[in-house]
Amino acid sequence: MKNTKTFFCCTECGYRSPKWIGKCPACGAWNSMEEEAESSDAPASTTRAVLTSGDSGAVSLQDMTIPEYLRSGTGLGELDRVLGGGLVKGSVVLLAGEPGIGKSTLLLQISSSLCQTRRVLYVSGEESGGQLKLRAERLGVKGPSLFILTETNVERILAETDKIRPDILIVDSIQTMFHNKISSAPGSVTQVRECAMHFIAKSKSENISTFLVGHVNKEGGIAGPKVLEHMVDAVLYFEGERQQSYRIIRAVKNRFGSTNEIGVFEMTDQGLVQVENPSEMLLAGRPKNISGNCAVSTLEGTRPLIAEVQALVVPTVYPSGKRTSNGIDYNRLCLILAVLEKRMGYRFSGQDVYTNIIGGLRIDEPASDLAVAMALISSYTDRIVPDELIAVGELGLAGECRAVANLEQRVKEAARLGFTVALVPYRNLEKRTVQIQGIRIVPVRGLFEVLPFLKEKES
Ligand SMILES: Nc1ncnc2c1ncn2[C@@H]1O[C@H](COP(=O)(O)OP(=O)(O)OP(=O)(O)O)[C@@H](O)[C@H]1O
Ligand SMILES: [Mg+2]
Ligand SMILES: [Zn+2]
């Protein structure tokens, strides 16, 4: 019997080690080693060869011509926006998202519109032809130049690609694909990297626009090697609460456009429908004209997200007040309460305090302090924070408002979602002015300055 040798491979950087180690010596990541089977020929050398094929002589920048990025509309304006104005010819886009979020649905829908003028090859490694046909019927997808291939073997897919000569190739999903030369299982670091390499090389050499579908892991990152994100031209995240119908697409990387844009959709039985006014939908069901609420613009990794903080402050029946926090760090809440009590004289010690982030979101960054404080003051004083106001800032122990990172990105997102007033740290605006269309930016030095923004309830 053949004895298969195994090795350990870092999912972050691809470092290989014969034995398991807790911390990767190459990139310093913890717990990133995954066991894989050794293949007969070294994958690293073949992958290198794929990317460096062609004329590699150095050229003077002056003599280089500007390539014409031919963009085509995908039929979904919200997606085009995220892509930077349409799908770029010959680009490779990685679309990642949780199971059942609608990745296949989205790609089948755009196939339908793209295949009116182009040839589309949709490769599914996850579903049978019957399942795909069923979904296509439901979504009303048709077109003679949309080809479906159910296959997971990369060599056979590439052979089929040569036969069909598509303009657009969709690979659903990269984690199900395997290359014969690699003996480790589909979805493993080496296998995903190798397969992606081949699709990317094909895409670049034949000028095919390629979509790779990617699974996400428990932490919300893309499953498989981190290098995958470096290899592709754009990385899009498809996200949303599965129980709710809204879906958001964001670019976390885009070589052909900005990453500030988001696309919002609603999942219906006819597929994904674009949402013209996302603020209404995202913050739908948000209670209006009620005390204890304040909106905040938070960063999820590099992605800005608008959330709503809710607070409820009621007199306690216990000797000392109870504190419950949902979505906000408990210690951070205690700190904010202490600051409010000491610096502003609010007597929270005799009160039970409950806080919550709408939509089940978790906010871990101090930049949400100001919004939490405003929600608390609002509930305590029974005065309301205007619905169109957003607050961003970290609180210091003296009650001062401290600078936050990426202020413009946060405020831009708020403006895009329809907010018209942003309370931001004074320090962020000290050295430069920030102007964003549609939103009034108000610098705040400390907690007392937010009080004039709280108003009486409308009866
Ligand atoms: N008949 C239906 N009516 C309405 N919505 C449906 C219907 N069938 C499926 N859906 C929606 O489509 C979603 C599944 O979409 P899709 O298969 O495109 O997701 P996916 O991201 O490709 O998932 P996976 O990672 O499992 O491949 C379901 O979660 C559901 O919301
Ligand atoms: Mg799918
Ligand atoms: Zn590493």
Short mmCIF file of C-alpha atoms and ligand atoms in Angstrom, two decimals:
data_model
loop_
_atom_site.label_atom_id
_atom_site.label_comp_id
_atom_site.label_asym_id
_atom_site.label_seq_id
_atom_site.Cartn_x
_atom_site.Cartn_y
_atom_site.Cartn_z
CA MET A 1 0.00 0.00 0.00
CA LYS A 2 1.22 3.44 -0.82
CA ASN A 3 1.98 5.49 2.18
CA THR A 4 0.70 9.01 1.59
CA LYS A 5 2.88 11.59 3.20
CA THR A 6 1.18 14.56 4.72
CA PHE A 7 2.37 18.01 5.54
CA PHE A 8 0.91 21.12 7.17
CA CYS A 9 0.16 24.24 5.22
CA CYS A 10 -0.57 27.73 6.56
CA THR A 11 -3.93 29.01 5.33
CA GLU A 12 -2.74 32.58 5.63
CA CYS A 13 0.52 32.50 3.68
CA GLY A 14 0.98 28.99 2.35
CA TYR A 15 4.02 28.17 4.51
CA ARG A 16 4.66 24.41 4.66
CA SER A 17 5.85 22.43 7.61
CA PRO A 18 6.29 18.66 8.11
CA LYS A 19 4.66 18.87 11.53
CA TRP A 20 1.88 20.89 13.10
CA ILE A 21 2.87 24.15 14.74
CA GLY A 22 0.66 26.53 16.66
CA LYS A 23 2.17 29.70 15.25
CA CYS A 24 3.24 30.06 11.66
CA PRO A 25 6.94 31.00 11.58
CA ALA A 26 6.52 32.78 8.26
CA CYS A 27 3.58 35.11 8.89
CA GLY A 28 2.99 34.78 12.61
CA ALA A 29 -0.63 33.63 12.34
CA TRP A 30 -1.93 31.40 15.14
CA ASN A 31 -3.75 28.14 14.50
CA SER A 32 -3.53 28.50 10.76
CA MET A 33 -1.91 25.14 9.94
CA GLU A 34 -4.00 22.61 8.03
CA GLU A 35 -3.01 19.06 7.25
CA GLU A 36 -2.72 18.13 3.58
CA ALA A 37 -1.58 15.15 1.54
CA GLU A 38 1.71 15.43 -0.32
CA SER A 39 1.38 15.37 -4.10
CA SER A 40 3.79 13.76 -6.53
CA ASP A 41 4.96 16.95 -8.16
CA ALA A 42 5.48 20.16 -6.34
CA PRO A 43 2.49 22.47 -6.83
CA ALA A 44 4.43 25.59 -6.06
CA SER A 45 6.62 25.27 -9.14
CA THR A 46 3.72 24.61 -11.51
CA THR A 47 1.74 27.54 -10.18
CA ARG A 48 4.69 29.84 -10.65
CA ALA A 49 5.02 28.68 -14.24
CA VAL A 50 1.38 29.45 -14.97
CA LEU A 51 1.54 33.08 -13.93
CA THR A 52 4.83 33.99 -15.58
CA SER A 53 4.11 32.63 -19.02
CA GLY A 54 4.33 35.00 -21.96
CA ASP A 55 6.58 37.90 -22.81
CA SER A 56 8.14 39.08 -19.60
CA GLY A 57 10.69 41.62 -20.85
CA ALA A 58 10.71 44.95 -19.01
CA VAL A 59 9.02 47.85 -20.76
CA SER A 60 9.42 51.56 -20.12
CA LEU A 61 6.34 52.95 -18.41
CA GLN A 62 6.32 55.80 -20.90
CA ASP A 63 6.00 53.45 -23.85
CA MET A 64 3.22 51.39 -22.35
CA THR A 65 -0.25 51.88 -23.72
CA ILE A 66 -3.25 52.27 -21.48
CA PRO A 67 -5.32 49.15 -21.74
CA GLU A 68 -8.92 49.69 -22.58
CA TYR A 69 -10.90 48.16 -19.78
CA LEU A 70 -13.91 47.02 -21.63
CA ARG A 71 -16.73 47.03 -19.17
CA SER A 72 -20.05 45.42 -19.66
CA GLY A 73 -23.21 45.91 -17.65
CA THR A 74 -24.30 42.81 -15.79
CA GLY A 75 -27.95 43.77 -15.89
CA LEU A 76 -27.87 44.53 -12.18
CA GLY A 77 -26.88 48.15 -11.64
CA GLU A 78 -26.20 47.58 -7.95
CA LEU A 79 -23.59 44.95 -8.83
CA ASP A 80 -22.09 47.11 -11.59
CA ARG A 81 -21.65 49.89 -9.08
CA VAL A 82 -19.73 47.64 -6.71
CA LEU A 83 -17.58 46.41 -9.59
CA GLY A 84 -16.68 50.03 -10.34
CA GLY A 85 -19.02 50.53 -13.30
CA GLY A 86 -19.47 47.10 -14.82
CA LEU A 87 -17.65 43.85 -15.37
CA VAL A 88 -14.12 44.35 -16.71
CA LYS A 89 -13.08 42.12 -19.59
CA GLY A 90 -10.52 39.54 -18.55
CA SER A 91 -10.90 40.26 -14.84
CA VAL A 92 -11.28 37.67 -12.12
CA VAL A 93 -13.83 38.36 -9.40
CA LEU A 94 -14.13 36.35 -6.23
CA LEU A 95 -17.66 36.35 -4.81
CA ALA A 96 -17.79 35.08 -1.25
CA GLY A 97 -20.67 34.56 1.10
CA GLU A 98 -22.32 32.27 3.61
CA PRO A 99 -24.22 29.16 2.52
CA GLY A 100 -27.64 29.94 1.12
CA ILE A 101 -27.10 33.68 0.94
CA GLY A 102 -27.77 33.71 -2.82
CA LYS A 103 -24.43 33.49 -4.63
CA SER A 104 -25.63 31.00 -7.22
CA THR A 105 -28.86 32.93 -7.64
CA LEU A 106 -27.01 36.19 -8.30
CA LEU A 107 -24.63 34.65 -10.81
CA LEU A 108 -27.37 32.81 -12.67
CA GLN A 109 -29.33 36.06 -12.88
CA ILE A 110 -26.46 38.03 -14.34
CA SER A 111 -25.71 35.14 -16.70
CA SER A 112 -29.19 35.58 -18.03
CA SER A 113 -28.61 39.19 -18.93
CA LEU A 114 -24.98 38.78 -20.06
CA CYS A 115 -25.80 35.89 -22.39
CA GLN A 116 -27.99 38.10 -24.52
CA THR A 117 -24.89 39.57 -26.10
CA ARG A 118 -22.08 37.27 -24.93
CA ARG A 119 -21.27 33.64 -24.39
CA VAL A 120 -21.47 32.50 -20.78
CA LEU A 121 -20.22 29.23 -19.33
CA TYR A 122 -21.62 28.43 -15.91
CA VAL A 123 -19.73 25.65 -14.19
CA SER A 124 -21.40 24.15 -11.15
CA GLY A 125 -19.59 21.79 -8.86
CA GLU A 126 -22.32 21.92 -6.25
CA GLU A 127 -25.59 21.28 -7.99
CA SER A 128 -26.93 18.90 -10.61
CA GLY A 129 -28.13 20.05 -14.00
CA GLY A 130 -31.70 19.39 -12.86
CA GLN A 131 -31.37 21.62 -9.84
CA LEU A 132 -29.89 24.39 -11.97
CA LYS A 133 -32.63 24.09 -14.54
CA LEU A 134 -35.23 24.30 -11.80
CA ARG A 135 -33.69 27.48 -10.43
CA ALA A 136 -33.33 28.93 -13.91
CA GLU A 137 -37.04 28.31 -14.53
CA ARG A 138 -37.97 30.01 -11.28
CA LEU A 139 -35.76 33.02 -12.06
CA GLY A 140 -36.90 33.20 -15.66
CA VAL A 141 -33.37 32.72 -16.97
CA LYS A 142 -32.99 31.81 -20.61
CA GLY A 143 -30.73 32.36 -23.56
CA PRO A 144 -29.12 30.20 -26.21
CA SER A 145 -25.60 31.25 -25.39
CA LEU A 146 -25.72 30.31 -21.72
CA PHE A 147 -23.95 26.99 -21.25
CA ILE A 148 -24.14 24.88 -18.11
CA LEU A 149 -21.46 22.42 -17.11
CA THR A 150 -21.62 20.28 -13.98
CA GLU A 151 -18.03 19.34 -13.36
CA THR A 152 -15.37 19.67 -10.68
CA ASN A 153 -12.27 18.57 -12.56
CA VAL A 154 -10.32 21.68 -13.53
CA GLU A 155 -8.60 20.10 -16.53
CA ARG A 156 -11.90 19.01 -18.02
CA ILE A 157 -13.44 22.42 -17.34
CA LEU A 158 -10.56 24.13 -19.09
CA ALA A 159 -10.90 21.75 -22.04
CA GLU A 160 -14.61 22.57 -22.24
CA THR A 161 -13.77 26.27 -22.02
CA ASP A 162 -11.53 25.87 -25.07
CA LYS A 163 -14.43 24.27 -26.93
CA ILE A 164 -17.15 26.76 -25.96
CA ARG A 165 -14.94 29.87 -25.96
CA PRO A 166 -17.04 31.85 -23.48
CA ASP A 167 -16.67 35.57 -22.77
CA ILE A 168 -17.72 34.97 -19.20
CA LEU A 169 -16.82 31.98 -17.04
CA ILE A 170 -18.53 31.29 -13.74
CA VAL A 171 -17.04 28.77 -11.33
CA ASP A 172 -19.42 27.75 -8.54
CA SER A 173 -17.53 27.14 -6.27
CA ILE A 174 -13.72 27.19 -6.12
CA GLN A 175 -13.82 24.99 -2.99
CA THR A 176 -15.39 22.09 -4.92
CA MET A 177 -12.83 22.12 -7.72
CA PHE A 178 -9.86 19.80 -7.92
CA HIS A 179 -6.82 19.38 -10.10
CA ASN A 180 -5.61 15.85 -10.88
CA LYS A 181 -2.02 16.69 -10.12
CA ILE A 182 -2.78 17.58 -6.53
CA SER A 183 -3.73 14.72 -4.25
CA SER A 184 -5.12 16.76 -1.36
CA ALA A 185 -8.87 17.09 -1.01
CA PRO A 186 -10.95 19.76 -2.77
CA GLY A 187 -11.22 22.80 -0.55
CA SER A 188 -7.76 22.36 0.94
CA VAL A 189 -5.27 25.19 0.76
CA THR A 190 -3.10 23.69 -1.96
CA GLN A 191 -6.04 22.53 -4.05
CA VAL A 192 -7.90 25.86 -3.92
CA ARG A 193 -4.75 27.80 -4.74
CA GLU A 194 -3.80 25.54 -7.62
CA CYS A 195 -7.29 25.51 -9.15
CA ALA A 196 -7.63 29.28 -8.80
CA MET A 197 -4.24 29.70 -10.48
CA HIS A 198 -5.42 27.75 -13.49
CA PHE A 199 -8.68 29.66 -13.83
CA ILE A 200 -6.89 32.98 -13.44
CA ALA A 201 -4.27 32.06 -16.02
CA LYS A 202 -7.01 31.01 -18.44
CA SER A 203 -8.93 34.19 -17.80
CA LYS A 204 -5.91 36.38 -18.44
CA SER A 205 -4.66 34.55 -21.52
CA GLU A 206 -8.05 34.34 -23.28
CA ASN A 207 -9.51 37.58 -21.93
CA ILE A 208 -12.39 35.82 -20.20
CA SER A 209 -14.19 37.59 -17.36
CA THR A 210 -14.31 35.07 -14.56
CA PHE A 211 -16.38 34.79 -11.41
CA LEU A 212 -15.16 32.46 -8.71
CA VAL A 213 -17.60 31.64 -5.93
CA GLY A 214 -15.94 31.28 -2.56
CA HIS A 215 -17.19 29.81 0.69
CA VAL A 216 -16.60 31.60 3.96
CA ASN A 217 -15.29 30.04 7.15
CA LYS A 218 -16.63 30.35 10.67
CA GLU A 219 -14.84 33.64 11.26
CA GLY A 220 -16.40 35.16 8.16
CA GLY A 221 -13.22 35.14 6.06
CA ILE A 222 -12.91 33.35 2.75
CA ALA A 223 -12.23 29.65 3.20
CA GLY A 224 -8.91 28.41 1.90
CA PRO A 225 -5.68 30.26 1.42
CA LYS A 226 -5.42 33.97 2.12
CA VAL A 227 -3.37 34.29 -1.08
CA LEU A 228 -6.55 33.68 -3.05
CA GLU A 229 -7.60 37.24 -2.28
CA HIS A 230 -4.29 38.55 -3.59
CA MET A 231 -4.51 36.56 -6.79
CA VAL A 232 -7.86 37.85 -8.00
CA ASP A 233 -8.74 41.35 -9.27
CA ALA A 234 -11.72 41.92 -7.04
CA VAL A 235 -13.14 40.37 -3.90
CA LEU A 236 -16.83 40.84 -3.24
CA TYR A 237 -18.69 39.83 -0.10
CA PHE A 238 -22.30 38.90 -0.27
CA GLU A 239 -23.93 39.20 3.12
CA GLY A 240 -27.12 39.68 5.03
CA GLU A 241 -29.24 38.11 7.72
CA ARG A 242 -30.58 34.89 6.30
CA GLN A 243 -33.86 35.28 8.20
CA GLN A 244 -34.34 38.70 6.67
CA SER A 245 -34.61 39.23 2.96
CA TYR A 246 -32.09 41.99 2.37
CA ARG A 247 -28.65 41.23 0.95
CA ILE A 248 -25.63 43.50 0.61
CA ILE A 249 -22.69 43.21 -1.75
CA ARG A 250 -19.47 44.96 -0.86
CA ALA A 251 -16.10 45.05 -2.48
CA VAL A 252 -13.24 44.52 -0.05
CA LYS A 253 -10.77 44.69 -2.89
CA ASN A 254 -11.13 46.05 -6.39
CA ARG A 255 -8.35 46.70 -8.86
CA PHE A 256 -10.72 48.54 -11.18
CA GLY A 257 -12.79 50.66 -8.84
CA SER A 258 -13.32 51.97 -5.35
CA THR A 259 -14.27 49.75 -2.46
CA ASN A 260 -16.65 52.24 -0.89
CA GLU A 261 -19.69 51.26 -2.86
CA ILE A 262 -22.26 48.78 -1.70
CA GLY A 263 -25.03 47.08 -3.63
CA VAL A 264 -28.28 46.22 -1.91
CA PHE A 265 -30.73 43.56 -2.98
CA GLU A 266 -33.83 41.90 -1.71
CA MET A 267 -34.25 38.13 -2.02
CA THR A 268 -37.63 37.23 -3.49
CA ASP A 269 -38.95 34.07 -5.12
CA GLN A 270 -38.13 35.63 -8.49
CA GLY A 271 -34.55 36.02 -7.34
CA LEU A 272 -32.64 39.08 -6.26
CA VAL A 273 -34.30 42.44 -6.78
CA GLN A 274 -32.28 45.64 -6.59
CA VAL A 275 -33.14 48.01 -3.81
CA GLU A 276 -33.24 51.62 -4.91
CA ASN A 277 -33.33 53.10 -1.44
CA PRO A 278 -31.28 50.92 0.88
CA SER A 279 -31.56 53.12 3.95
CA GLU A 280 -35.23 52.35 4.25
CA MET A 281 -34.64 48.67 3.95
CA LEU A 282 -31.53 48.29 6.10
CA LEU A 283 -32.98 50.25 8.92
CA ALA A 284 -36.48 48.97 8.25
CA GLY A 285 -38.55 48.37 11.31
CA ARG A 286 -36.38 50.87 13.11
CA PRO A 287 -38.59 52.46 15.72
CA LYS A 288 -39.17 56.13 15.07
CA ASN A 289 -39.70 58.96 17.54
CA ILE A 290 -38.67 56.86 20.49
CA SER A 291 -36.01 57.47 23.12
CA GLY A 292 -33.00 55.22 23.62
CA ASN A 293 -31.93 54.80 19.98
CA CYS A 294 -28.91 56.14 18.15
CA ALA A 295 -27.39 55.18 14.81
CA VAL A 296 -23.67 54.53 14.45
CA SER A 297 -21.33 53.98 11.54
CA THR A 298 -19.01 51.16 12.39
CA LEU A 299 -16.19 49.47 10.52
CA GLU A 300 -16.39 45.74 9.99
CA GLY A 301 -12.81 44.96 9.13
CA THR A 302 -12.38 47.48 6.35
CA ARG A 303 -16.07 47.67 5.63
CA PRO A 304 -18.29 50.45 6.99
CA LEU A 305 -21.67 49.37 8.28
CA ILE A 306 -24.54 51.35 9.72
CA ALA A 307 -26.03 49.92 12.89
CA GLU A 308 -28.46 51.10 15.47
CA VAL A 309 -27.71 51.08 19.17
CA GLN A 310 -30.69 50.67 21.50
CA ALA A 311 -30.65 51.37 25.20
CA LEU A 312 -33.24 50.95 27.89
CA VAL A 313 -32.69 52.54 31.28
CA VAL A 314 -35.19 51.76 34.05
CA PRO A 315 -35.11 52.21 37.85
CA THR A 316 -33.83 49.06 39.48
CA VAL A 317 -35.59 46.95 42.09
CA TYR A 318 -32.26 45.53 43.23
CA PRO A 319 -29.78 47.07 45.63
CA SER A 320 -27.57 47.90 42.65
CA GLY A 321 -28.51 48.26 39.00
CA LYS A 322 -28.28 45.37 36.54
CA ARG A 323 -26.36 45.74 33.27
CA THR A 324 -27.09 43.65 30.20
CA SER A 325 -25.30 44.20 26.93
CA ASN A 326 -26.05 42.57 23.65
CA GLY A 327 -23.66 43.24 20.81
CA ILE A 328 -21.54 45.67 22.84
CA ASP A 329 -18.62 44.73 25.04
CA TYR A 330 -19.84 44.57 28.64
CA ASN A 331 -16.79 46.31 30.09
CA ARG A 332 -17.02 49.05 27.51
CA LEU A 333 -20.64 49.64 28.52
CA CYS A 334 -19.67 49.88 32.20
CA LEU A 335 -16.95 52.36 31.30
CA ILE A 336 -19.33 54.56 29.33
CA LEU A 337 -21.85 54.46 32.20
CA ALA A 338 -19.14 55.46 34.65
CA VAL A 339 -18.09 58.39 32.46
CA LEU A 340 -21.70 59.57 32.10
CA GLU A 341 -22.22 59.34 35.85
CA LYS A 342 -19.01 61.08 36.87
CA ARG A 343 -18.75 63.75 34.19
CA MET A 344 -22.39 64.55 33.54
CA GLY A 345 -24.06 63.61 36.78
CA TYR A 346 -26.53 61.05 35.46
CA ARG A 347 -27.37 58.60 38.24
CA PHE A 348 -27.10 55.29 36.44
CA SER A 349 -26.16 53.39 39.57
CA GLY A 350 -29.81 53.25 40.63
CA GLN A 351 -30.92 52.04 37.20
CA ASP A 352 -31.03 48.78 35.28
CA VAL A 353 -29.38 49.26 31.90
CA TYR A 354 -30.03 47.14 28.84
CA THR A 355 -28.28 47.70 25.52
CA ASN A 356 -28.68 46.02 22.19
CA ILE A 357 -27.55 46.34 18.58
CA ILE A 358 -30.39 45.90 16.11
CA GLY A 359 -29.99 43.01 13.70
CA GLY A 360 -27.81 40.87 15.93
CA LEU A 361 -24.64 42.69 14.99
CA ARG A 362 -21.59 42.78 17.30
CA ILE A 363 -19.71 46.03 17.58
CA ASP A 364 -16.24 45.73 19.03
CA GLU A 365 -14.73 49.08 18.28
CA PRO A 366 -14.56 52.10 20.58
CA ALA A 367 -15.71 54.35 17.72
CA SER A 368 -19.26 53.41 18.68
CA ASP A 369 -18.87 54.87 22.21
CA LEU A 370 -20.50 58.18 21.35
CA ALA A 371 -23.58 56.50 19.88
CA VAL A 372 -23.87 54.20 22.89
CA ALA A 373 -23.58 57.20 25.22
CA MET A 374 -26.23 59.11 23.27
CA ALA A 375 -28.60 56.14 23.34
CA LEU A 376 -28.12 55.89 27.11
CA ILE A 377 -28.65 59.61 27.70
CA SER A 378 -31.65 59.49 25.40
CA SER A 379 -33.29 56.69 27.34
CA TYR A 380 -32.40 58.20 30.72
CA THR A 381 -33.75 61.64 29.88
CA ASP A 382 -36.55 60.34 27.65
CA ARG A 383 -35.53 62.70 24.89
CA ILE A 384 -35.00 61.37 21.38
CA VAL A 385 -32.04 61.33 19.05
CA PRO A 386 -33.22 62.45 15.58
CA ASP A 387 -33.63 59.53 13.17
CA GLU A 388 -31.41 61.13 10.56
CA LEU A 389 -28.52 61.66 12.97
CA ILE A 390 -25.49 59.45 13.23
CA ALA A 391 -22.79 59.62 15.92
CA VAL A 392 -19.21 58.42 15.66
CA GLY A 393 -16.47 58.82 18.23
CA GLU A 394 -14.48 57.20 20.98
CA LEU A 395 -14.97 58.44 24.55
CA GLY A 396 -12.09 59.19 26.86
CA LEU A 397 -12.35 58.91 30.63
CA ALA A 398 -12.76 62.66 30.94
CA GLY A 399 -15.81 62.54 28.69
CA GLU A 400 -13.88 63.92 25.73
CA CYS A 401 -14.53 62.71 22.21
CA ARG A 402 -11.49 61.13 20.61
CA ALA A 403 -10.56 60.68 16.99
CA VAL A 404 -11.56 57.58 15.04
CA ALA A 405 -9.99 55.92 12.02
CA ASN A 406 -11.46 56.14 8.52
CA LEU A 407 -13.90 58.89 9.37
CA GLU A 408 -14.67 59.78 5.78
CA GLN A 409 -15.52 56.22 4.88
CA ARG A 410 -17.94 56.01 7.79
CA VAL A 411 -19.65 59.29 7.06
CA LYS A 412 -19.85 58.53 3.35
CA GLU A 413 -21.65 55.31 4.12
CA ALA A 414 -24.05 57.17 6.40
CA ALA A 415 -24.69 59.78 3.71
CA ARG A 416 -25.31 57.02 1.20
CA LEU A 417 -27.86 55.50 3.52
CA GLY A 418 -29.73 58.76 3.85
CA PHE A 419 -28.44 60.27 7.11
CA THR A 420 -28.17 64.05 7.08
CA VAL A 421 -26.30 64.91 10.30
CA ALA A 422 -23.09 63.33 11.54
CA LEU A 423 -21.63 64.03 14.97
CA VAL A 424 -17.92 63.32 14.65
CA PRO A 425 -14.82 63.84 16.82
CA TYR A 426 -13.46 67.37 16.73
CA ARG A 427 -9.94 65.97 16.51
CA ASN A 428 -10.66 64.35 13.18
CA LEU A 429 -11.41 67.76 11.71
CA GLU A 430 -8.65 69.72 13.41
CA LYS A 431 -6.16 69.59 10.58
CA ARG A 432 -8.45 69.37 7.59
CA THR A 433 -12.01 69.87 6.59
CA VAL A 434 -14.16 66.98 5.52
CA GLN A 435 -17.04 67.67 3.22
CA ILE A 436 -19.43 65.02 2.06
CA GLN A 437 -22.42 65.80 -0.03
CA GLY A 438 -25.81 65.53 1.62
CA ILE A 439 -24.64 65.35 5.20
CA ARG A 440 -23.86 68.03 7.77
CA ILE A 441 -20.69 67.18 9.68
CA VAL A 442 -20.65 68.51 13.23
CA PRO A 443 -17.42 68.39 15.24
CA VAL A 444 -17.86 67.30 18.86
CA ARG A 445 -15.30 67.97 21.61
CA GLY A 446 -17.04 66.30 24.49
CA LEU A 447 -20.23 64.76 25.77
CA PHE A 448 -21.95 68.02 26.73
CA GLU A 449 -21.95 69.14 23.10
CA VAL A 450 -24.29 66.35 22.03
CA LEU A 451 -27.05 67.44 24.42
CA PRO A 452 -28.53 70.16 22.13
CA PHE A 453 -29.17 67.47 19.51
CA LEU A 454 -31.53 65.52 21.73
CA LYS A 455 -35.08 66.70 21.30
CA GLU A 456 -38.48 66.29 22.84
CA LYS A 457 -40.72 63.51 21.58
CA GLU A 458 -43.28 64.49 18.99
CA SER A 459 -46.68 63.70 20.32
N1 LIG B 1 -38.65 29.11 -4.08
C1 LIG B 1 -37.96 30.07 -3.48
N2 LIG B 1 -38.56 31.24 -3.20
C2 LIG B 1 -37.90 32.23 -2.63
N3 LIG B 1 -36.62 32.19 -2.29
C3 LIG B 1 -35.97 31.06 -2.54
C4 LIG B 1 -36.59 29.97 -3.16
N4 LIG B 1 -35.67 29.01 -3.29
C5 LIG B 1 -34.53 29.50 -2.78
N5 LIG B 1 -34.70 30.73 -2.34
C6 LIG B 1 -33.71 31.60 -1.72
O1 LIG B 1 -32.47 31.37 -2.32
C7 LIG B 1 -31.51 31.11 -1.33
C8 LIG B 1 -30.50 30.13 -1.86
O2 LIG B 1 -29.78 30.80 -2.85
P1 LIG B 1 -28.48 30.21 -3.52
O3 LIG B 1 -28.64 28.75 -3.72
O4 LIG B 1 -28.21 31.08 -4.67
O5 LIG B 1 -27.42 30.46 -2.39
P2 LIG B 1 -25.88 30.13 -2.43
O6 LIG B 1 -25.22 31.30 -1.81
O7 LIG B 1 -25.47 29.75 -3.80
O8 LIG B 1 -25.79 28.91 -1.45
P3 LIG B 1 -24.71 27.74 -1.41
O9 LIG B 1 -23.52 28.30 -0.71
O10 LIG B 1 -25.39 26.69 -0.60
O11 LIG B 1 -24.46 27.34 -2.81
C9 LIG B 1 -32.26 30.54 -0.18
O12 LIG B 1 -31.62 30.78 1.04
C10 LIG B 1 -33.56 31.29 -0.27
O13 LIG B 1 -33.44 32.51 0.43
MG MG B 2 -24.70 27.96 -4.59
ZN ZN B 3 1.64 31.68 7.59
#
